[in-house]
Structure formats: C-alpha cells, structure tokens
C-alpha atoms as an extended CHARMM CRD file, in Angstrom:
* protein
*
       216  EXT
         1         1  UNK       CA              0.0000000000        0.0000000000        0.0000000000  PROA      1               0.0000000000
         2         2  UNK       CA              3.0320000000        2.2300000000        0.5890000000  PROA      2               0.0000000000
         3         3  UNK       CA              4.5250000000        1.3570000000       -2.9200000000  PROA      3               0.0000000000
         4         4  UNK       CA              1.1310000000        2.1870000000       -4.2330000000  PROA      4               0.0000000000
         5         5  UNK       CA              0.7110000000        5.5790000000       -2.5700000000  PROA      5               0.0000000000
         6         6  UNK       CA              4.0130000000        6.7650000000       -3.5410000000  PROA      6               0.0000000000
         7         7  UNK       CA              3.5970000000        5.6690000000       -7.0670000000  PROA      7               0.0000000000
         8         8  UNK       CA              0.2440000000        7.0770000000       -7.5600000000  PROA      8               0.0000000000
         9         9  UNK       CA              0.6140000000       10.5670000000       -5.7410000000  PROA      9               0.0000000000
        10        10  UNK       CA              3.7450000000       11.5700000000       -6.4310000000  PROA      10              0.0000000000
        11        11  UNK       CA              3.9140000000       14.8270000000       -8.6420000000  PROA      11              0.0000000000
        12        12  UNK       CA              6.7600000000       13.5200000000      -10.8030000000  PROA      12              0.0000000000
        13        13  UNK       CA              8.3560000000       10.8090000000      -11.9710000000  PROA      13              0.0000000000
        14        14  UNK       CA             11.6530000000       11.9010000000       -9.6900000000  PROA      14              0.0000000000
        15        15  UNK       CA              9.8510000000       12.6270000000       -6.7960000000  PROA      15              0.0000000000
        16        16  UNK       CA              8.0840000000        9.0520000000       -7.0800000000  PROA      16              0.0000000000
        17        17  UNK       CA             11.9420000000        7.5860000000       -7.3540000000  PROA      17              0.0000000000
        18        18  UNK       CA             13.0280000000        9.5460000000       -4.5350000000  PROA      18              0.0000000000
        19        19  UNK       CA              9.7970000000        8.7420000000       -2.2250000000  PROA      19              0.0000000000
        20        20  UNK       CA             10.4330000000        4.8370000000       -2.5990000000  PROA      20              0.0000000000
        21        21  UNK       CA             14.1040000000        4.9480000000       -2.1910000000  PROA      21              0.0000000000
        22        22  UNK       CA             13.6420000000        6.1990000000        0.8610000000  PROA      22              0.0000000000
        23        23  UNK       CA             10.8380000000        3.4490000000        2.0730000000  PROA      23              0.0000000000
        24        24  UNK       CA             13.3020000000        0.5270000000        0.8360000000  PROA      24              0.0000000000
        25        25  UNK       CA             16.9840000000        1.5870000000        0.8650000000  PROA      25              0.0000000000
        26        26  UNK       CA             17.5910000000       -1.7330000000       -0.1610000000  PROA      26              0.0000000000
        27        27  UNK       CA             16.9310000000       -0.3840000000       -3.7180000000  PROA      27              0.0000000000
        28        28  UNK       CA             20.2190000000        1.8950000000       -4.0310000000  PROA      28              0.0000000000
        29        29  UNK       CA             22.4260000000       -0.7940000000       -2.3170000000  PROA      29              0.0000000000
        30        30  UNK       CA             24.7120000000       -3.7330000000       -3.6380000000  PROA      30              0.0000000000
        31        31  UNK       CA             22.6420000000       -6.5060000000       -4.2990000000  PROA      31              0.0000000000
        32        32  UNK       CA             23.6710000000       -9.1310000000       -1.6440000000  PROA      32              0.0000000000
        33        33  UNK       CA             22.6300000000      -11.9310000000        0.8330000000  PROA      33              0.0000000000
        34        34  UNK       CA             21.0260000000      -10.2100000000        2.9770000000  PROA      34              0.0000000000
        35        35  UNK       CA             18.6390000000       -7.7320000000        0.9030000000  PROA      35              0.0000000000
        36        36  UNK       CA             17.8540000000      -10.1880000000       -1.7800000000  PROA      36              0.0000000000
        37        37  UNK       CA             14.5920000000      -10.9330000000       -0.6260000000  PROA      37              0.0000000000
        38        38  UNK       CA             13.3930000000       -7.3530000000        0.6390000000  PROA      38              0.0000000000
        39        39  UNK       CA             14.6280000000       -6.0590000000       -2.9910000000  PROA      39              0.0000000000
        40        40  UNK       CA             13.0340000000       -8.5400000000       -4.8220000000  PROA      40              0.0000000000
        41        41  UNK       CA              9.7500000000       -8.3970000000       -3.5480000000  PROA      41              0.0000000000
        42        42  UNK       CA              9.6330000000       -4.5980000000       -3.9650000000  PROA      42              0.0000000000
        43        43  UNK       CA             10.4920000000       -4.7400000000       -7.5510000000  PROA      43              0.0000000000
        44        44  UNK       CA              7.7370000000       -7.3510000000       -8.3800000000  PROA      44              0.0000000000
        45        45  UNK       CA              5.1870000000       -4.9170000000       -6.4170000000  PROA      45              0.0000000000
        46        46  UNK       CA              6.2430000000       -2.3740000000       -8.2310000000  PROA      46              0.0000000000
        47        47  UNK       CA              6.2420000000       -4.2560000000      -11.5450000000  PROA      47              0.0000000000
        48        48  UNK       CA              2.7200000000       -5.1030000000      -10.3670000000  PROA      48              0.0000000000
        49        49  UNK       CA              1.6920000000       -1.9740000000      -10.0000000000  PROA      49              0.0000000000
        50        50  UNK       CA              2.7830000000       -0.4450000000      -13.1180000000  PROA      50              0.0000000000
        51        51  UNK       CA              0.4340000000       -3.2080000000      -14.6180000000  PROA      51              0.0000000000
        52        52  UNK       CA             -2.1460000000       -1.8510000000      -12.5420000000  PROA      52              0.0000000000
        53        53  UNK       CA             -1.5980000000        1.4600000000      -14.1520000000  PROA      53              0.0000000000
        54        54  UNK       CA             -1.3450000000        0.4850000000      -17.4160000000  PROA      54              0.0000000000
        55        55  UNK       CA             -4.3930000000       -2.3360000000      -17.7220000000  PROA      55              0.0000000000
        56        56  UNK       CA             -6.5140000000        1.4760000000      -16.8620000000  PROA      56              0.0000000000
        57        57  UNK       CA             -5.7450000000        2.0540000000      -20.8220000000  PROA      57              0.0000000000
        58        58  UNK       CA             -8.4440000000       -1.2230000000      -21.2940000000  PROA      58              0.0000000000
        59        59  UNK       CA            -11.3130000000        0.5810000000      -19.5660000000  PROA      59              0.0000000000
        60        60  UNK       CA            -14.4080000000        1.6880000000      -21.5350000000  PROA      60              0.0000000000
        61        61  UNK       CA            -17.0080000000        4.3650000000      -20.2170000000  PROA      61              0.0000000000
        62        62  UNK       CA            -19.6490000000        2.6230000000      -22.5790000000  PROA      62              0.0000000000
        63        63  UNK       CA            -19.3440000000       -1.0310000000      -24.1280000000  PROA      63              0.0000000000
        64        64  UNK       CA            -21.3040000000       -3.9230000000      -25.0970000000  PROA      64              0.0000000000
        65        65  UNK       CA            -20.6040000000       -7.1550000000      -25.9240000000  PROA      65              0.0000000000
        66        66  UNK       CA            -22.3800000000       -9.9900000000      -28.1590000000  PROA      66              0.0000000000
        67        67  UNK       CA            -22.5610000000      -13.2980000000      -28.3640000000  PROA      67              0.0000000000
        68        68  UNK       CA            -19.9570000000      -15.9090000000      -29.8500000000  PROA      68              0.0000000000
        69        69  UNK       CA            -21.8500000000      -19.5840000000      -28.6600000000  PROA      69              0.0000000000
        70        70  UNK       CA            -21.1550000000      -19.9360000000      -25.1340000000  PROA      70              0.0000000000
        71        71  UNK       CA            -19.3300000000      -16.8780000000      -24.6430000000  PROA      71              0.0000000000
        72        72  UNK       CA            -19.7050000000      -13.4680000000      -24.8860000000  PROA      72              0.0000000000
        73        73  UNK       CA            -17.1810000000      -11.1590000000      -27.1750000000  PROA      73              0.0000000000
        74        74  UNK       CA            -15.7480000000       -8.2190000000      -26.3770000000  PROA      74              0.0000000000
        75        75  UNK       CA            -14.0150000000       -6.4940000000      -29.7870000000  PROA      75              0.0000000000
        76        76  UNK       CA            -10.7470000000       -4.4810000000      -28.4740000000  PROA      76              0.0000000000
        77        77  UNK       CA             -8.8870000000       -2.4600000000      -31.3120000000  PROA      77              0.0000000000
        78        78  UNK       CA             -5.3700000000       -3.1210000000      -31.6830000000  PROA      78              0.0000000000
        79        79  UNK       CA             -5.8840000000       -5.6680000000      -29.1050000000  PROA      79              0.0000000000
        80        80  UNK       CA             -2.4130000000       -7.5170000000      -30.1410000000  PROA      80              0.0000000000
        81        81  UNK       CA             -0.5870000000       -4.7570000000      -30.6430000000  PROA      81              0.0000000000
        82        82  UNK       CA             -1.2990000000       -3.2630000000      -26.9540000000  PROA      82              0.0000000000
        83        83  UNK       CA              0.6660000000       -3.6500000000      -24.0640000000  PROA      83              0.0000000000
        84        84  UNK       CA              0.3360000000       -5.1930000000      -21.3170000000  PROA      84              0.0000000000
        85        85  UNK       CA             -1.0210000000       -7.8100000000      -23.2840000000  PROA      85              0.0000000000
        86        86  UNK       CA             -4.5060000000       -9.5330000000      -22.1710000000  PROA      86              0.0000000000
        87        87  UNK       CA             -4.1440000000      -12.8820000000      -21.1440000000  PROA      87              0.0000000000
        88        88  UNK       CA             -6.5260000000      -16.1750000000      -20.1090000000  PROA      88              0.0000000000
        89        89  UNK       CA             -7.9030000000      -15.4190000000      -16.7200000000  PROA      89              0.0000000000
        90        90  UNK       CA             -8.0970000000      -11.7010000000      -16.9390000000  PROA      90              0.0000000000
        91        91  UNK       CA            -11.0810000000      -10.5420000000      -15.7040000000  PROA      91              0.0000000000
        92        92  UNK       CA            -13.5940000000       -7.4620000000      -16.6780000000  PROA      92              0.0000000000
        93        93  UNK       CA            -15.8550000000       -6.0570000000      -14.3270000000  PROA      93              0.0000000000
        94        94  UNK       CA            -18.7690000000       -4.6990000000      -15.6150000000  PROA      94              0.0000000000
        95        95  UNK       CA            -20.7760000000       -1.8750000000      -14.0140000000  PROA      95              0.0000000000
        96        96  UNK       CA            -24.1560000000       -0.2310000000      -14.6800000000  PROA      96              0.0000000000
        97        97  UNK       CA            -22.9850000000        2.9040000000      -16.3420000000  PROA      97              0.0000000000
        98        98  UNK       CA            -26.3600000000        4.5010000000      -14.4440000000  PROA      98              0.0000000000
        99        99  UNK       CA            -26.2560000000        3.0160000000      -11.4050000000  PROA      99              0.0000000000
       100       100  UNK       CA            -26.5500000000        4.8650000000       -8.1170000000  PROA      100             0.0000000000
       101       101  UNK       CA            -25.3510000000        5.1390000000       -4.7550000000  PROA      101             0.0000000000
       102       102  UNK       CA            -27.8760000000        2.6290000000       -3.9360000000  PROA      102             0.0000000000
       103       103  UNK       CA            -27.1190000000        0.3730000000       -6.9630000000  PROA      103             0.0000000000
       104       104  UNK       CA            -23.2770000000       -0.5610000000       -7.0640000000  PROA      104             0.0000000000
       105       105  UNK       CA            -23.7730000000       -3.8370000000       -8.2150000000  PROA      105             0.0000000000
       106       106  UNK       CA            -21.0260000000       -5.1660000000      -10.9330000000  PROA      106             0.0000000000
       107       107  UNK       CA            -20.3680000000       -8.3180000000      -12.5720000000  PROA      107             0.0000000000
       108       108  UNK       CA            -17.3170000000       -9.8570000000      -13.3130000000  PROA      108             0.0000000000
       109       109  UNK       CA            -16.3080000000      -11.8660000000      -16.4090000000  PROA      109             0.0000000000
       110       110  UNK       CA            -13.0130000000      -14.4020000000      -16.7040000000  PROA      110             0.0000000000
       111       111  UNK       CA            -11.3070000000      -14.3080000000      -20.3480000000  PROA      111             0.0000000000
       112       112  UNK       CA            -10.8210000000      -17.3560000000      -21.7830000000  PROA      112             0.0000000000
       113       113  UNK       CA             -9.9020000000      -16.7980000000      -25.1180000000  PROA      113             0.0000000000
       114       114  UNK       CA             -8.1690000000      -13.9250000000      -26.4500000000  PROA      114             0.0000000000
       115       115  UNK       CA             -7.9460000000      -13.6800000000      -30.4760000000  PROA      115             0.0000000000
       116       116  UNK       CA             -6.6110000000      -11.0460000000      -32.6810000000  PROA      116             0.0000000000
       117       117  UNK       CA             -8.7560000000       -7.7480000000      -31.9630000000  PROA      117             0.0000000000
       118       118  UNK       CA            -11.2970000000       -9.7190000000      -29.0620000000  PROA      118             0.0000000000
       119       119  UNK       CA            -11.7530000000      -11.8430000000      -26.0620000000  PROA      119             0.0000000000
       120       120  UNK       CA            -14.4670000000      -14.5310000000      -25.2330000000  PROA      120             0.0000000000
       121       121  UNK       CA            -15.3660000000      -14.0240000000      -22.1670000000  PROA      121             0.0000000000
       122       122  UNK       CA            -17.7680000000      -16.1720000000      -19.4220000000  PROA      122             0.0000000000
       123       123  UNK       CA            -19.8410000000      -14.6320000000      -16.5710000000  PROA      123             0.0000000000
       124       124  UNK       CA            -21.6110000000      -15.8210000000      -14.0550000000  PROA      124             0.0000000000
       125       125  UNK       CA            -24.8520000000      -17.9450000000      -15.4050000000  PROA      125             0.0000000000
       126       126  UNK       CA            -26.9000000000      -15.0570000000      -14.0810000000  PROA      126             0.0000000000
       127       127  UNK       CA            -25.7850000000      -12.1680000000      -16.1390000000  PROA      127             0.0000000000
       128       128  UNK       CA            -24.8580000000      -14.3590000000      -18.7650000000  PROA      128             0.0000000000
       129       129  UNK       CA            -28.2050000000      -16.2020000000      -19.8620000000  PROA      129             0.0000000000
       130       130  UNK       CA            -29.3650000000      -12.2630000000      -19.5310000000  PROA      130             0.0000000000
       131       131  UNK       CA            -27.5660000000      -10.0330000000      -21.0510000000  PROA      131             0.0000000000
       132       132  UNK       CA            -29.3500000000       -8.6460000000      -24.3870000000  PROA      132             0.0000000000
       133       133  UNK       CA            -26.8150000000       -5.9160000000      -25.9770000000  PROA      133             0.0000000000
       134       134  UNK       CA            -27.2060000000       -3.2000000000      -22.9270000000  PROA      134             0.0000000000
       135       135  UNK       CA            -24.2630000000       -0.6970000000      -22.6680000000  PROA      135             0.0000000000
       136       136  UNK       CA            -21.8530000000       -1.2950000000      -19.3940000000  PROA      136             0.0000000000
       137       137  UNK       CA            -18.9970000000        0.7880000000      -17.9800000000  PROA      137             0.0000000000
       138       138  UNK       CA            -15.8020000000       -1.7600000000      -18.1620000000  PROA      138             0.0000000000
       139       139  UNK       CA            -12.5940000000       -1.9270000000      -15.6400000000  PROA      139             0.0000000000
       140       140  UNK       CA            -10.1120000000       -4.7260000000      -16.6140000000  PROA      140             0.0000000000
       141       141  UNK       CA             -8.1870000000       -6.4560000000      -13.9510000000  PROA      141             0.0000000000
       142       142  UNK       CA             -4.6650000000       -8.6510000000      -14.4060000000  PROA      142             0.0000000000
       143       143  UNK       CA             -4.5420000000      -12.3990000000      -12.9490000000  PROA      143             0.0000000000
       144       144  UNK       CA             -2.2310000000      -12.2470000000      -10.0700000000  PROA      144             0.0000000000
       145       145  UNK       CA             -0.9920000000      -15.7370000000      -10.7820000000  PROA      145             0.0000000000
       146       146  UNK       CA              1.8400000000      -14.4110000000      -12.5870000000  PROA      146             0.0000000000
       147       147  UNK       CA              3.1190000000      -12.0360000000       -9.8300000000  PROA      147             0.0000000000
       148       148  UNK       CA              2.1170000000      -14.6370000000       -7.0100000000  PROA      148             0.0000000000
       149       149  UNK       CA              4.4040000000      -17.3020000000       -8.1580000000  PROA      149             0.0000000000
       150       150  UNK       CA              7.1520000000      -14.9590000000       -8.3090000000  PROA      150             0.0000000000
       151       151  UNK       CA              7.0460000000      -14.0840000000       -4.7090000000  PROA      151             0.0000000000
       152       152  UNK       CA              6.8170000000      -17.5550000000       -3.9520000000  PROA      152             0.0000000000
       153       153  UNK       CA              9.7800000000      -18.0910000000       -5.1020000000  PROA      153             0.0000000000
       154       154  UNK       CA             11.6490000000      -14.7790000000       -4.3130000000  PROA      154             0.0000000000
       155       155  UNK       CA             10.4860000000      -16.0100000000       -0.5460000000  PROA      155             0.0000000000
       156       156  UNK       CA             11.9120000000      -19.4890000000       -0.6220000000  PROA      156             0.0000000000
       157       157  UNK       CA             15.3280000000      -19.3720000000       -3.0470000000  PROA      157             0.0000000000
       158       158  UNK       CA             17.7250000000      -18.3850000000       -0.4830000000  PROA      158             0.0000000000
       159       159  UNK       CA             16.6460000000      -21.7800000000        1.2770000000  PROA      159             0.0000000000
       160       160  UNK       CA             16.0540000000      -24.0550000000       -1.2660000000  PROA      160             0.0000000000
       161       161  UNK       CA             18.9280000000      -22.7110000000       -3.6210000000  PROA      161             0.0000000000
       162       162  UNK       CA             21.4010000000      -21.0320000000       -0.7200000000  PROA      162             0.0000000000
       163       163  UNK       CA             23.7270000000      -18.1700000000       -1.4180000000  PROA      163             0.0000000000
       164       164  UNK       CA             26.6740000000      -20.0440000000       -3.4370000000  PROA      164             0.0000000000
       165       165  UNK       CA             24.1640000000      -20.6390000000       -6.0210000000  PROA      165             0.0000000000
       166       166  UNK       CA             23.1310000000      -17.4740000000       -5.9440000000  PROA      166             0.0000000000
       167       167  UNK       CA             26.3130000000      -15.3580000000       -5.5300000000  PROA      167             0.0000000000
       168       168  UNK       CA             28.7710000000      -18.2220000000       -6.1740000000  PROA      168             0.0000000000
       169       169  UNK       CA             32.5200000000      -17.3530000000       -4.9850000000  PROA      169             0.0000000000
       170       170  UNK       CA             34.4030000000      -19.8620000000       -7.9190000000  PROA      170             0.0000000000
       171       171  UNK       CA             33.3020000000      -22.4770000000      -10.0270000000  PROA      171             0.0000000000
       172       172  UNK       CA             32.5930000000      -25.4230000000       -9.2550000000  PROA      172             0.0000000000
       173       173  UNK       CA             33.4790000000      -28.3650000000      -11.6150000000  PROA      173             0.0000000000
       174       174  UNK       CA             31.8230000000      -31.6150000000      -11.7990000000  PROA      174             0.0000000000
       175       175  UNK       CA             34.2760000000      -34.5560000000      -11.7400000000  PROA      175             0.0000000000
       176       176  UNK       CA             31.5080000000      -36.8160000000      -13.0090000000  PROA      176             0.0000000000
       177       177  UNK       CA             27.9300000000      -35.4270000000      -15.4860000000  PROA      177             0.0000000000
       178       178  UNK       CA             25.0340000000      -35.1160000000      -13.7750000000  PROA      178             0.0000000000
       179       179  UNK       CA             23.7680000000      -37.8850000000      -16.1490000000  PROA      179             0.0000000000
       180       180  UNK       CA             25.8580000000      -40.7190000000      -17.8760000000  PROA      180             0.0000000000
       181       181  UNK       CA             24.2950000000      -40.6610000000      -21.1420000000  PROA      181             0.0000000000
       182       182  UNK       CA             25.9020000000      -40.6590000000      -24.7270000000  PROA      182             0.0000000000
       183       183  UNK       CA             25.4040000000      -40.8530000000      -28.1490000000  PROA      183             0.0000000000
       184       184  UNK       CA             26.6000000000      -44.0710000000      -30.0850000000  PROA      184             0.0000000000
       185       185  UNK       CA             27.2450000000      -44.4930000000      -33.8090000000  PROA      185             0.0000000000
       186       186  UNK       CA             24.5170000000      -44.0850000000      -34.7280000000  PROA      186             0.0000000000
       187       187  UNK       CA             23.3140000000      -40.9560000000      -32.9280000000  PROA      187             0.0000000000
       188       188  UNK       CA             20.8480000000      -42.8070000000      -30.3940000000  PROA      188             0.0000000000
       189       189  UNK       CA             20.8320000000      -41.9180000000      -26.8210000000  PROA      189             0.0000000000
       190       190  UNK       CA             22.4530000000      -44.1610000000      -24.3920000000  PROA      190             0.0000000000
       191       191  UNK       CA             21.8050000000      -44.0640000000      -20.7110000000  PROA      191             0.0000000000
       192       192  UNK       CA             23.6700000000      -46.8120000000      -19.0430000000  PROA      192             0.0000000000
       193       193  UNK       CA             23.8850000000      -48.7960000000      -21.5530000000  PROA      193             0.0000000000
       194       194  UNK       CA             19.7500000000      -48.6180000000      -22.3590000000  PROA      194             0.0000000000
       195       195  UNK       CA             18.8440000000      -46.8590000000      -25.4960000000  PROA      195             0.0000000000
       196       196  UNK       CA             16.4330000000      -43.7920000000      -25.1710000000  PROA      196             0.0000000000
       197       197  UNK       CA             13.8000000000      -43.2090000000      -28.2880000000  PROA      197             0.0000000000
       198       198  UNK       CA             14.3330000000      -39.5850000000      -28.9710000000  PROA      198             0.0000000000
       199       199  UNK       CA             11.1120000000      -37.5620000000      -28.5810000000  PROA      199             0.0000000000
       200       200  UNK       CA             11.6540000000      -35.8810000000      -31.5770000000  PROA      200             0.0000000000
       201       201  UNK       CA             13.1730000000      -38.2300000000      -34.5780000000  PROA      201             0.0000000000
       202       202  UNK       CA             13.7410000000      -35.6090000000      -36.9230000000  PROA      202             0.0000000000
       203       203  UNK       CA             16.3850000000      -33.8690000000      -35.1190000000  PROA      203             0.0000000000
       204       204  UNK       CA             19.8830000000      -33.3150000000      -37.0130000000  PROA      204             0.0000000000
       205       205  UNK       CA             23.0850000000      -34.4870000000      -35.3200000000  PROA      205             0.0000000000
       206       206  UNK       CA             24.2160000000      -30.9390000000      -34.0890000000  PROA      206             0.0000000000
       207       207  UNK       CA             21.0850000000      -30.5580000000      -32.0000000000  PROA      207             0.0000000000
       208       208  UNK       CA             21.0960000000      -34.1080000000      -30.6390000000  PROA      208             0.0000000000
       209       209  UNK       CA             24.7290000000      -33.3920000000      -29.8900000000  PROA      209             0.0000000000
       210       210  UNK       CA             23.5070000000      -30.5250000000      -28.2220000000  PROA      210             0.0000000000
       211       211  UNK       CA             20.6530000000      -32.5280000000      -26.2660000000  PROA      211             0.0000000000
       212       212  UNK       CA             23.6040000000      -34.7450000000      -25.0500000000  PROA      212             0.0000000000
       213       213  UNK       CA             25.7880000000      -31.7730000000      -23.8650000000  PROA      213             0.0000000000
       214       214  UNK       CA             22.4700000000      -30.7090000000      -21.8550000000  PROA      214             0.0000000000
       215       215  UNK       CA             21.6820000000      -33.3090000000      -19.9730000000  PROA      215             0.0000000000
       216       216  UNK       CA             25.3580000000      -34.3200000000      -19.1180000000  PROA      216             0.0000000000
C-alpha cells in the first residue's frame, strides 16, 4: 500500500523515485545476501503496480458485448498490438454505467480466449443467460498468478537454492555429469547402456549433440 501511494501521488516521476528509495533503501544498495529478498519483492510490487496502471488504458465508459456460442465477445482495437497484453484469466468487471449510490452492483467476467482484436469471455450464469446488448462501464483487472508465483519463489530461493548458487565465490566443476548418457554411432541416446527413443526423430546431429551436452 506504501509502494502504491508513492507511485500514484507523487507529482513527478523523480519525486516518485526519490519517495520509494527512501521506504526501501535496499533499492540503491549492492545486491547481496542479505537484501535479496526485501529487494526482490519490492520490484515485483512495483512491476505489479505499473500493470495496474497500465491495464486502466483497457477501460471503456460505454461497451457492449455480443454473443460468440457460449461466450460473450468483447471487440478491443489493436488488441495484439497493446501492451500489457490480455491474457486467459483476466477478468472485466462490468458496471451499470447509471447506477446509483444505492445500486453498485457489478459483474465480473473471466477471459478465456483472447484472439486477434477480441476476447471470449464467461460470466456468471446469471448475467450471462441475460444479457441482451445493454451498454456497461468496463474496468479490466490482471490475474495475479503471474506475480504470485514470483514471490513464492523470491520467498523461498535463499533456502532451497542457498547463497553459493546465488552469488557463487568460484566455479565449481563436476568430476563426473550429472547424467551418464551418450550418443553411439549411430546418434541414439544411451543411458547406461539402455537406449532412449528420442522424442523428436527428426532432429539433425548438431542438436542431438547438443541434447547430449544438456543433460550431461
């Protein structure tokens, strides 16, 4: 909420640089150890809200949508030319564009397919079965799925991975690959001696040399 305040009320791009620096000094430090997590974190929130921002460009006063068989269509100009780019489980909310204080209700509707200059879209059954062509004021919202698995992982690495993965100190060779498999005269895969159908047959000899190289 911080992050979001200082993004959103700052008078200038500057003064929005200079309000957050000072929230999360992290930010003008070395990367290291011990703020890898803290800087992270703030970078994806700030990543995410810059989405936020920018998905406002999606937002219609008046639109309507129509039917495509069990959907219904929303036609976006430029659609695949814009970005942030809408993706599958986007949602729209719609909202009675003459609603009042007493009416707020809105109804939101998942993308699931998003084509060249449209998206198909599904509501609830309600709103869906009843919808006949009427006008609605549109706000588009991002899937946080995208930003949530990144701070899982920003939250776990430095356990799971440790810090001479992450800010290794020398190399480290391998006396032995990490998987005893070669190629024999014929260019088949050999692991231990067992012979491994390639997934893909019609691969040349450089990139199943390079396949071996990979998994050694």
């Amino acid at each position: 909420e911080r992050l979001r305040n200082a993004y959103l009320t700052s008078t200038s791009r500057q003064e929005m640089i200079y309000n957050v620096e000072n929230m999360f000094p992290c930010l003008k430090e070395e990367l290291n150890i011990k703020n890898y997590t803290i800087r992270f974190q703030t970078l994806v929130f700030l990543e995410e809200i810059e989405y936020f921002v920018n998905f406002r460009n999606y937002d219609r006063e008046r639109a309507h949508f129509t039917r495509d068989g069990e959907f219904l269509s929303l036609t976006i100009e430029n659609l695949s030319e814009r970005r942030p780019s809408l993706v599958i489980g986007d949602t729209v909310r719609a909202i009675n564009p003459w609603s009042n204080d007493d009416d707020k209700r809105s109804y939101d509707g998942v993308i699931h397919k998003v084509l060249f200059n449209r998206v198909l879209l599904k509501f609830n059954e309600g709103f869906q079965s009843k919808y006949n062509g009427e006008d609605f004021r549109l706000e588009f919202y991002y899937s946080r799925f995208a930003f949530r698995k990144q701070h899982f992982a920003v939250n776990r690495i430095i356990k799971h991975v440790g810090e001479q993965f992450l800010f290794p100190s020398r190399v480290h060779t391998r006396e032995e690959p990490q998987l005893q498999i070669e190629l024999n005269s014929d260019d088949n895969l050999m692991l231990q001696r067992t012979h491994c159908p390639w997934f893909n047959p019609l691969l040349n000899p450089i990139q199943k040399r390079a396949i071996r190289n990979i998994l050694r």
